[in-house]
Structures are given as C-alpha cells and as structure tokens.
Amino acid sequence: MGLVKPTNTTFAKIKVIGIGGGGGNAINSMVESKQIKGVEFISVNTDAQALLTSQADTKLQIGSNFTRGLGAGADPEVGRTAAEESREKIKDLLFDTDMVFITAGMGGGTGTGASPVIAEIAKEAGALTVSVVTKPFGFEGIRRMQTAEEGIEILTDSVDTLIVIPNQRLMEVVDKKMTFLDAFRLADNVLGQGVKGISDLITVPGLINVDFADVRAIMTDSGTALMGIGEASGENRAASAARMATSSPLLEVSVDGARGILYTITGGPDMTMTEVSDASSIIAAAADPDANIIFGASIDEEMTNKIKISVIATGFDDKLSYSQRQVFGAYGRDSSRRLAQSKKNQAYSTDEDGRIDRAPDGYIQPQTKDQVTGVTSKPIEDATNPFIQSAAFTDSPKEDSEEDQEEPEKPLELATDDFDDEFEIPSFLRQRK
C-alpha cells in the first residue's frame, strides 16, 4: 500500500472571527503579524465604515436593515438584534467548519451583543467554539466594565471554552511610560497570542504531535479556561518557561486544580530530555491529580537557547474557578471593582484565626504566605508584604470617641496589587525599545 498524501480537505478547518471594533482590530493585528497559519480570518461588524479598513479574508456586515451600517452605539441589545437579523448569513459562513475562534473586546455594543449569538450558531453547526475576549481598561469607565462582565456571563453559556484577558492587568506589568496607542496595540497582541497558542497546536506539526481530536477532547464544553505562554532562555530555561506559562499576572484563573491540560514545548535542537521532564513536572504538579493531560513537543531551528511553552488548562467548575483567582497569594479581583463598604455596615466577619468568615460578594480571601508554603511563621507587621491581607479585610477595633462612632466613616478602598516584584513579565509583553 502506498503512502497517503494529505490534502487540504483532510486538515481541520479553523476560522477566526473578530466581532465589533475590538475584535476587528485584533484580526488586523493577527493578519499583519503573519504568525498565525492555516486559518481563515473573518471580520464581523455593524459599522460598515470599520469594515472598509479590515484586512480579514472575509468581511460581513450584520444588521444592515436594523442599524443601516452605522454601528451599535455601545448598546449590546443592538448588537444582539443585528446578529439575529443576519443569522442565515452567519450560518452559511460557518458551514462545514471544525473550529471557530471568536475574538472581541467586551464592553461595547457589537462585540458584547453579537458574540453570544454567533457562538451559538457555531456550536449548532458542530464546530468546537472557543472565545478569547478582553475586558476593558479601567480608564474606559465603570459602565463599560459592567457591560463587559454581563456580556461575558452570557457568552460563557454559548461557547465550549472561554478565555478572558483583563486589559487592566497590562497596566500593572508594563512600562508606565507606554503610550496610549501602544497600550491598545499590546492588548490586541495579547489577544492574538491566545488564538495563536491554540491554533498552532493543531496546524503546526510537532515531534510529539497534538491533533485536533486532542484539542477537542480537552476543550469541548469546558467553560472557563486558562491559556498561558512562557518563553525563557539561559539557565533553567525550561522550568522558568513552565512557571511563566502557569502563573501569568495577566490571567484571572490559576492553573491549580485544572482537570484538563493540553500543553506543548517548543525548543531548538539543543533542548534536552531533562528540560522537557522538568517543565512537564511543574505543569503536572499544578493540575488535579486525576487530570487528563495531553502533551506535545516540537523542534524549531530558530529557537536555539530558548524554550517556549503553551498551556491550556480547563475543567474548572464555577466554585473552583473563582477560588483560583489568586496567584501566589495576590488578591484576586476584577480590576475595576473597589470595596466601598463602611465598617458601620460591614458585610463580612472574621473568625478567631483572622480568616474572613463571610466576605462581600465578588471578593476572594487571599492566601497568606503560611497557607501557600504550608510552613507556620511568626506574624509579620509589614503592610507591603503581598501575602498580608489588605487593611480592608481586617477587623481590628479602633479606639474612637462616642461622637466619632456615631458618624459614618469614609468608604474603604483596596489598594492596587503590585505585581512588579512577584512575576517575570512574559517576553511578548516586554516593551520594545
């Protein structure tokens, strides 16, 4: 029997759809980078003018009768209605597709409203549907953040896997002098890295290959997922890359406890078996003991003295995904939300050990250093220590006069966490000079 030469029809058909302004910008960034191979790029928008500048292979204007090509006006309901109007066109676009990536900047009208509808159509067509979306920067306003969070909650029910990248975290790990334009470009780049990290697993052959069936097994109906990328060089490069991939400060969900992990290690011809073993041990140790782990490895001649690791972690139930929103004891929270509860109307209580017994909705008790390391140490008074609870979560009584006690105190605010000393910035986030 002769060898079988594969044709293009035997490969997984992957489509990347950018929805709305943010999604369209991300598509343009991916096309310009020329780093994502073997996929079809599609731009979907209610704004006809924005589509004129799109570099996507296919462009689709939705809701032309309802919006007349003028956009959604930051109203998700308009975006949803526009997608429903163009449902048949979207169906035709996604016919006979194996995998669909949906990218969008949440918080606007088209991206927030249309994404769940398009994701639903993709799943009905039988495609593995993965959404990689961003949450707004803090300076974009509270209302936009609230709209984004509501949209993400709806989108979660419409996709197989959802990866959320909080743009505000970028402010905490990059150069403070970064320009306004570069900040948005960086957000597009990070979103593109999320798509590339997954699509490369399928489209780029490896020494130990990962195929589409492997990806489908890990990502089908998996809910919230973690996507991490780490790259390192020099001594201990494999271990460093593994730690970077599993504990990026940009991610809102830790890999700890994941019940499904798919990861690939890429290195040059000088990559050793020991390095592969070390990196694999770090990743496996963070996962659930019974996790389904799929591993791939490839050699890239241009990666001499470098190792790159891509990790996808899934299998978080709702309770676990929220409890894991802390990285090495850093306080897990949405960047735009602040605690503004006076002590008089205190919404939490502490037990005798100082642990929060009942915390405000939306906030997670950070781990102490003792809990992370498992070693009991003497109390530390240093308020700057990242393992020490924020003052907003302490219940130490204050000596006040009766007059002072009758007057309501000023609302408390959580200080912004400082990640600068706790994490190594991934290489693709380092600002170019």
GROMACS .gro file of N, CA and C in nm, residues 120-209:
model
  270
  120GLU      N    1  -2.334   3.071   1.944
  120GLU     CA    2  -2.444   2.973   1.945
  120GLU      C    3  -2.462   2.910   1.807
  121ILE      N    4  -2.453   2.992   1.702
  121ILE     CA    5  -2.466   2.941   1.565
  121ILE      C    6  -2.350   2.848   1.532
  122ALA      N    7  -2.230   2.883   1.577
  122ALA     CA    8  -2.112   2.800   1.551
  122ALA      C    9  -2.126   2.663   1.617
  123LYS      N   10  -2.175   2.660   1.740
  123LYS     CA   11  -2.193   2.532   1.810
  123LYS      C   12  -2.302   2.449   1.744
  124GLU      N   13  -2.408   2.515   1.698
  124GLU     CA   14  -2.514   2.442   1.627
  124GLU      C   15  -2.462   2.379   1.499
  125ALA      N   16  -2.360   2.443   1.438
  125ALA     CA   17  -2.301   2.391   1.315
  125ALA      C   18  -2.204   2.276   1.343
  126GLY      N   19  -2.181   2.246   1.471
  126GLY     CA   20  -2.094   2.136   1.508
  126GLY      C   21  -1.949   2.172   1.527
  127ALA      N   22  -1.918   2.302   1.527
  127ALA     CA   23  -1.779   2.345   1.542
  127ALA      C   24  -1.740   2.357   1.689
  128LEU      N   25  -1.616   2.321   1.719
  128LEU     CA   26  -1.561   2.349   1.851
  128LEU      C   27  -1.546   2.500   1.862
  129THR      N   28  -1.612   2.561   1.959
  129THR     CA   29  -1.620   2.706   1.967
  129THR      C   30  -1.543   2.758   2.087
  130VAL      N   31  -1.440   2.835   2.059
  130VAL     CA   32  -1.353   2.891   2.163
  130VAL      C   33  -1.355   3.043   2.151
  131SER      N   34  -1.381   3.110   2.260
  131SER     CA   35  -1.384   3.256   2.258
  131SER      C   36  -1.269   3.311   2.341
  132VAL      N   37  -1.195   3.404   2.282
  132VAL     CA   38  -1.087   3.474   2.351
  132VAL      C   39  -1.122   3.622   2.349
  133VAL      N   40  -1.160   3.676   2.464
  133VAL     CA   41  -1.208   3.814   2.470
  133VAL      C   42  -1.129   3.894   2.573
  134THR      N   43  -1.139   4.025   2.560
  134THR     CA   44  -1.073   4.114   2.655
  134THR      C   45  -1.175   4.190   2.737
  135LYS      N   46  -1.138   4.223   2.860
  135LYS     CA   47  -1.216   4.314   2.943
  135LYS      C   48  -1.154   4.452   2.933
  136PRO      N   49  -1.231   4.558   2.950
  136PRO     CA   50  -1.181   4.694   2.926
  136PRO      C   51  -1.072   4.737   3.023
  137PHE      N   52  -0.996   4.838   2.981
  137PHE     CA   53  -0.905   4.907   3.072
  137PHE      C   54  -0.989   4.981   3.177
  138GLY      N   55  -0.931   5.006   3.292
  138GLY     CA   56  -1.002   5.076   3.398
  138GLY      C   57  -1.046   5.216   3.357
  139PHE      N   58  -0.964   5.283   3.275
  139PHE     CA   59  -0.997   5.421   3.238
  139PHE      C   60  -1.113   5.429   3.138
  140GLU      N   61  -1.161   5.314   3.090
  140GLU     CA   62  -1.274   5.315   2.997
  140GLU      C   63  -1.407   5.330   3.070
  141GLY      N   64  -1.404   5.328   3.202
  141GLY     CA   65  -1.524   5.357   3.278
  141GLY      C   66  -1.592   5.235   3.340
  142ILE      N   67  -1.662   5.260   3.450
  142ILE     CA   68  -1.729   5.154   3.524
  142ILE      C   69  -1.844   5.094   3.443
  143ARG      N   70  -1.918   5.180   3.373
  143ARG     CA   71  -2.033   5.130   3.297
  143ARG      C   72  -1.988   5.032   3.189
  144ARG      N   73  -1.879   5.064   3.120
  144ARG     CA   74  -1.830   4.973   3.016
  144ARG      C   75  -1.784   4.841   3.078
  145MET      N   76  -1.723   4.847   3.196
  145MET     CA   77  -1.680   4.725   3.263
  145MET      C   78  -1.800   4.640   3.304
  146GLN      N   79  -1.904   4.704   3.354
  146GLN     CA   80  -2.024   4.630   3.393
  146GLN      C   81  -2.088   4.564   3.272
  147THR      N   82  -2.092   4.637   3.160
  147THR     CA   83  -2.146   4.581   3.036
  147THR      C   84  -2.065   4.460   2.992
  148ALA      N   85  -1.932   4.472   3.005
  148ALA     CA   86  -1.843   4.362   2.967
  148ALA      C   87  -1.867   4.238   3.052
  149GLU      N   88  -1.881   4.258   3.183
  149GLU     CA   89  -1.900   4.144   3.273
  149GLU      C   90  -2.033   4.074   3.248
  150GLU      N   91  -2.136   4.153   3.220
  150GLU     CA   92  -2.266   4.094   3.188
  150GLU      C   93  -2.258   4.016   3.057
  151GLY      N   94  -2.187   4.072   2.959
  151GLY     CA   95  -2.171   4.004   2.831
  151GLY      C   96  -2.092   3.876   2.842
  152ILE      N   97  -1.988   3.877   2.925
  152ILE     CA   98  -1.905   3.758   2.945
  152ILE      C   99  -1.987   3.647   3.010
  153GLU      N  100  -2.072   3.684   3.104
  153GLU     CA  101  -2.157   3.583   3.170
  153GLU      C  102  -2.249   3.516   3.070
  154ILE      N  103  -2.305   3.594   2.977
  154ILE     CA  104  -2.393   3.537   2.874
  154ILE      C  105  -2.313   3.452   2.776
  155LEU      N  106  -2.195   3.502   2.739
  155LEU     CA  107  -2.111   3.432   2.641
  155LEU      C  108  -2.065   3.296   2.693
  156THR      N  109  -2.044   3.286   2.824
  156THR     CA  110  -1.998   3.161   2.884
  156THR      C  111  -2.090   3.044   2.851
  157ASP      N  112  -2.220   3.071   2.845
  157ASP     CA  113  -2.318   2.966   2.818
  157ASP      C  114  -2.327   2.929   2.670
  158SER      N  115  -2.261   3.007   2.583
  158SER     CA  116  -2.275   2.987   2.439
  158SER      C  117  -2.153   2.923   2.375
  159VAL      N  118  -2.041   2.912   2.447
  159VAL     CA  119  -1.917   2.861   2.388
  159VAL      C  120  -1.873   2.733   2.458
  160ASP      N  121  -1.782   2.661   2.394
  160ASP     CA  122  -1.721   2.545   2.459
  160ASP      C  123  -1.619   2.589   2.562
  161THR      N  124  -1.537   2.685   2.523
  161THR     CA  125  -1.430   2.733   2.611
  161THR      C  126  -1.422   2.885   2.603
  162LEU      N  127  -1.405   2.948   2.717
  162LEU     CA  128  -1.394   3.094   2.723
  162LEU      C  129  -1.265   3.133   2.793
  163ILE      N  130  -1.186   3.216   2.726
  163ILE     CA  131  -1.063   3.270   2.784
  163ILE      C  132  -1.078   3.421   2.791
  164VAL      N  133  -1.067   3.477   2.910
  164VAL     CA  134  -1.083   3.620   2.931
  164VAL      C  135  -0.948   3.683   2.965
  165ILE      N  136  -0.913   3.787   2.891
  165ILE     CA  137  -0.788   3.859   2.916
  165ILE      C  138  -0.822   3.997   2.969
  166PRO      N  139  -0.791   4.027   3.095
  166PRO     CA  140  -0.823   4.158   3.153
  166PRO      C  141  -0.719   4.263   3.112
  167ASN      N  142  -0.760   4.357   3.029
  167ASN     CA  143  -0.666   4.459   2.981
  167ASN      C  144  -0.602   4.538   3.094
  168GLN      N  145  -0.676   4.560   3.202
  168GLN     CA  146  -0.623   4.642   3.311
  168GLN      C  147  -0.497   4.581   3.371
  169ARG      N  148  -0.485   4.448   3.366
  169ARG     CA  149  -0.365   4.385   3.420
  169ARG      C  150  -0.241   4.427   3.341
  170LEU      N  151  -0.260   4.465   3.215
  170LEU     CA  152  -0.146   4.511   3.135
  170LEU      C  153  -0.081   4.633   3.200
  171MET      N  154  -0.164   4.717   3.263
  171MET     CA  155  -0.113   4.838   3.326
  171MET      C  156  -0.020   4.806   3.441
  172GLU      N  157  -0.032   4.687   3.495
  172GLU     CA  158   0.044   4.651   3.614
  172GLU      C  159   0.174   4.578   3.583
  173VAL      N  160   0.195   4.541   3.455
  173VAL     CA  161   0.315   4.464   3.422
  173VAL      C  162   0.400   4.525   3.312
  174VAL      N  163   0.358   4.640   3.258
  174VAL     CA  164   0.436   4.700   3.151
  174VAL      C  165   0.493   4.834   3.196
  175ASP      N  166   0.576   4.890   3.111
  175ASP     CA  167   0.639   5.019   3.137
  175ASP      C  168   0.533   5.126   3.157
  176LYS      N  169   0.545   5.203   3.265
  176LYS     CA  170   0.448   5.307   3.295
  176LYS      C  171   0.446   5.417   3.190
  177LYS      N  172   0.552   5.427   3.111
  177LYS     CA  173   0.560   5.532   3.008
  177LYS      C  174   0.505   5.486   2.874
  178MET      N  175   0.445   5.369   2.870
  178MET     CA  176   0.389   5.319   2.745
  178MET      C  177   0.282   5.416   2.694
  179THR      N  178   0.282   5.443   2.564
  179THR     CA  179   0.187   5.537   2.506
  179THR      C  180   0.047   5.477   2.503
  180PHE      N  181  -0.050   5.565   2.490
  180PHE     CA  182  -0.190   5.525   2.484
  180PHE      C  183  -0.214   5.430   2.366
  181LEU      N  184  -0.158   5.466   2.251
  181LEU     CA  185  -0.174   5.383   2.132
  181LEU      C  186  -0.110   5.246   2.149
  182ASP      N  187   0.010   5.245   2.207
  182ASP     CA  188   0.081   5.118   2.226
  182ASP      C  189   0.007   5.026   2.324
  183ALA      N  190  -0.063   5.086   2.422
  183ALA     CA  191  -0.138   5.005   2.518
  183ALA      C  192  -0.246   4.924   2.449
  184PHE      N  193  -0.319   4.988   2.356
  184PHE     CA  194  -0.423   4.916   2.283
  184PHE      C  195  -0.364   4.816   2.185
  185ARG      N  196  -0.251   4.850   2.126
  185ARG     CA  197  -0.185   4.755   2.036
  185ARG      C  198  -0.139   4.631   2.113
  186LEU      N  199  -0.090   4.655   2.235
  186LEU     CA  200  -0.045   4.544   2.317
  186LEU      C  201  -0.162   4.453   2.355
  187ALA      N  202  -0.277   4.515   2.384
  187ALA     CA  203  -0.397   4.436   2.415
  187ALA      C  204  -0.434   4.347   2.296
  188ASP      N  205  -0.426   4.402   2.175
  188ASP     CA  206  -0.454   4.323   2.055
  188ASP      C  207  -0.353   4.210   2.040
  189ASN      N  208  -0.227   4.239   2.073
  189ASN     CA  209  -0.121   4.139   2.061
  189ASN      C  210  -0.143   4.023   2.157
  190VAL      N  211  -0.183   4.055   2.280
  190VAL     CA  212  -0.208   3.950   2.380
  190VAL      C  213  -0.325   3.863   2.336
  191LEU      N  214  -0.430   3.926   2.283
  191LEU     CA  215  -0.544   3.851   2.235
  191LEU      C  216  -0.503   3.759   2.120
  192GLY      N  217  -0.418   3.811   2.031
  192GLY     CA  218  -0.367   3.730   1.921
  192GLY      C  219  -0.283   3.614   1.969
  193GLN      N  220  -0.207   3.635   2.076
  193GLN     CA  221  -0.126   3.527   2.133
  193GLN      C  222  -0.215   3.414   2.184
  194GLY      N  223  -0.333   3.451   2.235
  194GLY     CA  224  -0.426   3.349   2.283
  194GLY      C  225  -0.474   3.260   2.169
  195VAL      N  226  -0.510   3.323   2.057
  195VAL     CA  227  -0.555   3.247   1.941
  195VAL      C  228  -0.441   3.164   1.883
  196LYS      N  229  -0.324   3.225   1.870
  196LYS     CA  230  -0.208   3.156   1.812
  196LYS      C  231  -0.167   3.036   1.898
  197GLY      N  232  -0.170   3.054   2.029
  197GLY     CA  233  -0.127   2.947   2.118
  197GLY      C  234  -0.208   2.820   2.101
  198ILE      N  235  -0.337   2.837   2.068
  198ILE     CA  236  -0.424   2.720   2.050
  198ILE      C  237  -0.419   2.669   1.906
  199SER      N  238  -0.427   2.760   1.809
  199SER     CA  239  -0.430   2.717   1.668
  199SER      C  240  -0.300   2.649   1.627
  200ASP      N  241  -0.187   2.694   1.681
  200ASP     CA  242  -0.059   2.632   1.647
  200ASP      C  243  -0.053   2.486   1.691
  201LEU      N  244  -0.124   2.454   1.798
  201LEU     CA  245  -0.127   2.316   1.844
  201LEU      C  246  -0.182   2.223   1.736
  202ILE      N  247  -0.274   2.278   1.656
  202ILE     CA  248  -0.342   2.197   1.555
  202ILE      C  249  -0.272   2.206   1.419
  203THR      N  250  -0.229   2.327   1.382
  203THR     CA  251  -0.181   2.349   1.245
  203THR      C  252  -0.032   2.328   1.227
  204VAL      N  253   0.046   2.332   1.336
  204VAL     CA  254   0.192   2.317   1.325
  204VAL      C  255   0.232   2.176   1.370
  205PRO      N  256   0.284   2.092   1.279
  205PRO     CA  257   0.324   1.956   1.315
  205PRO      C  258   0.437   1.957   1.417
  206GLY      N  259   0.439   1.859   1.506
  206GLY     CA  260   0.542   1.853   1.610
  206GLY      C  261   0.610   1.718   1.615
  207LEU      N  262   0.720   1.713   1.691
  207LEU     CA  263   0.792   1.588   1.714
  207LEU      C  264   0.702   1.490   1.787
  208ILE      N  265   0.635   1.538   1.891
  208ILE     CA  266   0.524   1.466   1.955
  208ILE      C  267   0.400   1.546   1.921
  209ASN      N  268   0.319   1.496   1.830
  209ASN     CA  269   0.215   1.577   1.769
  209ASN      C  270   0.088   1.584   1.855
   0.00000   0.00000   0.00000
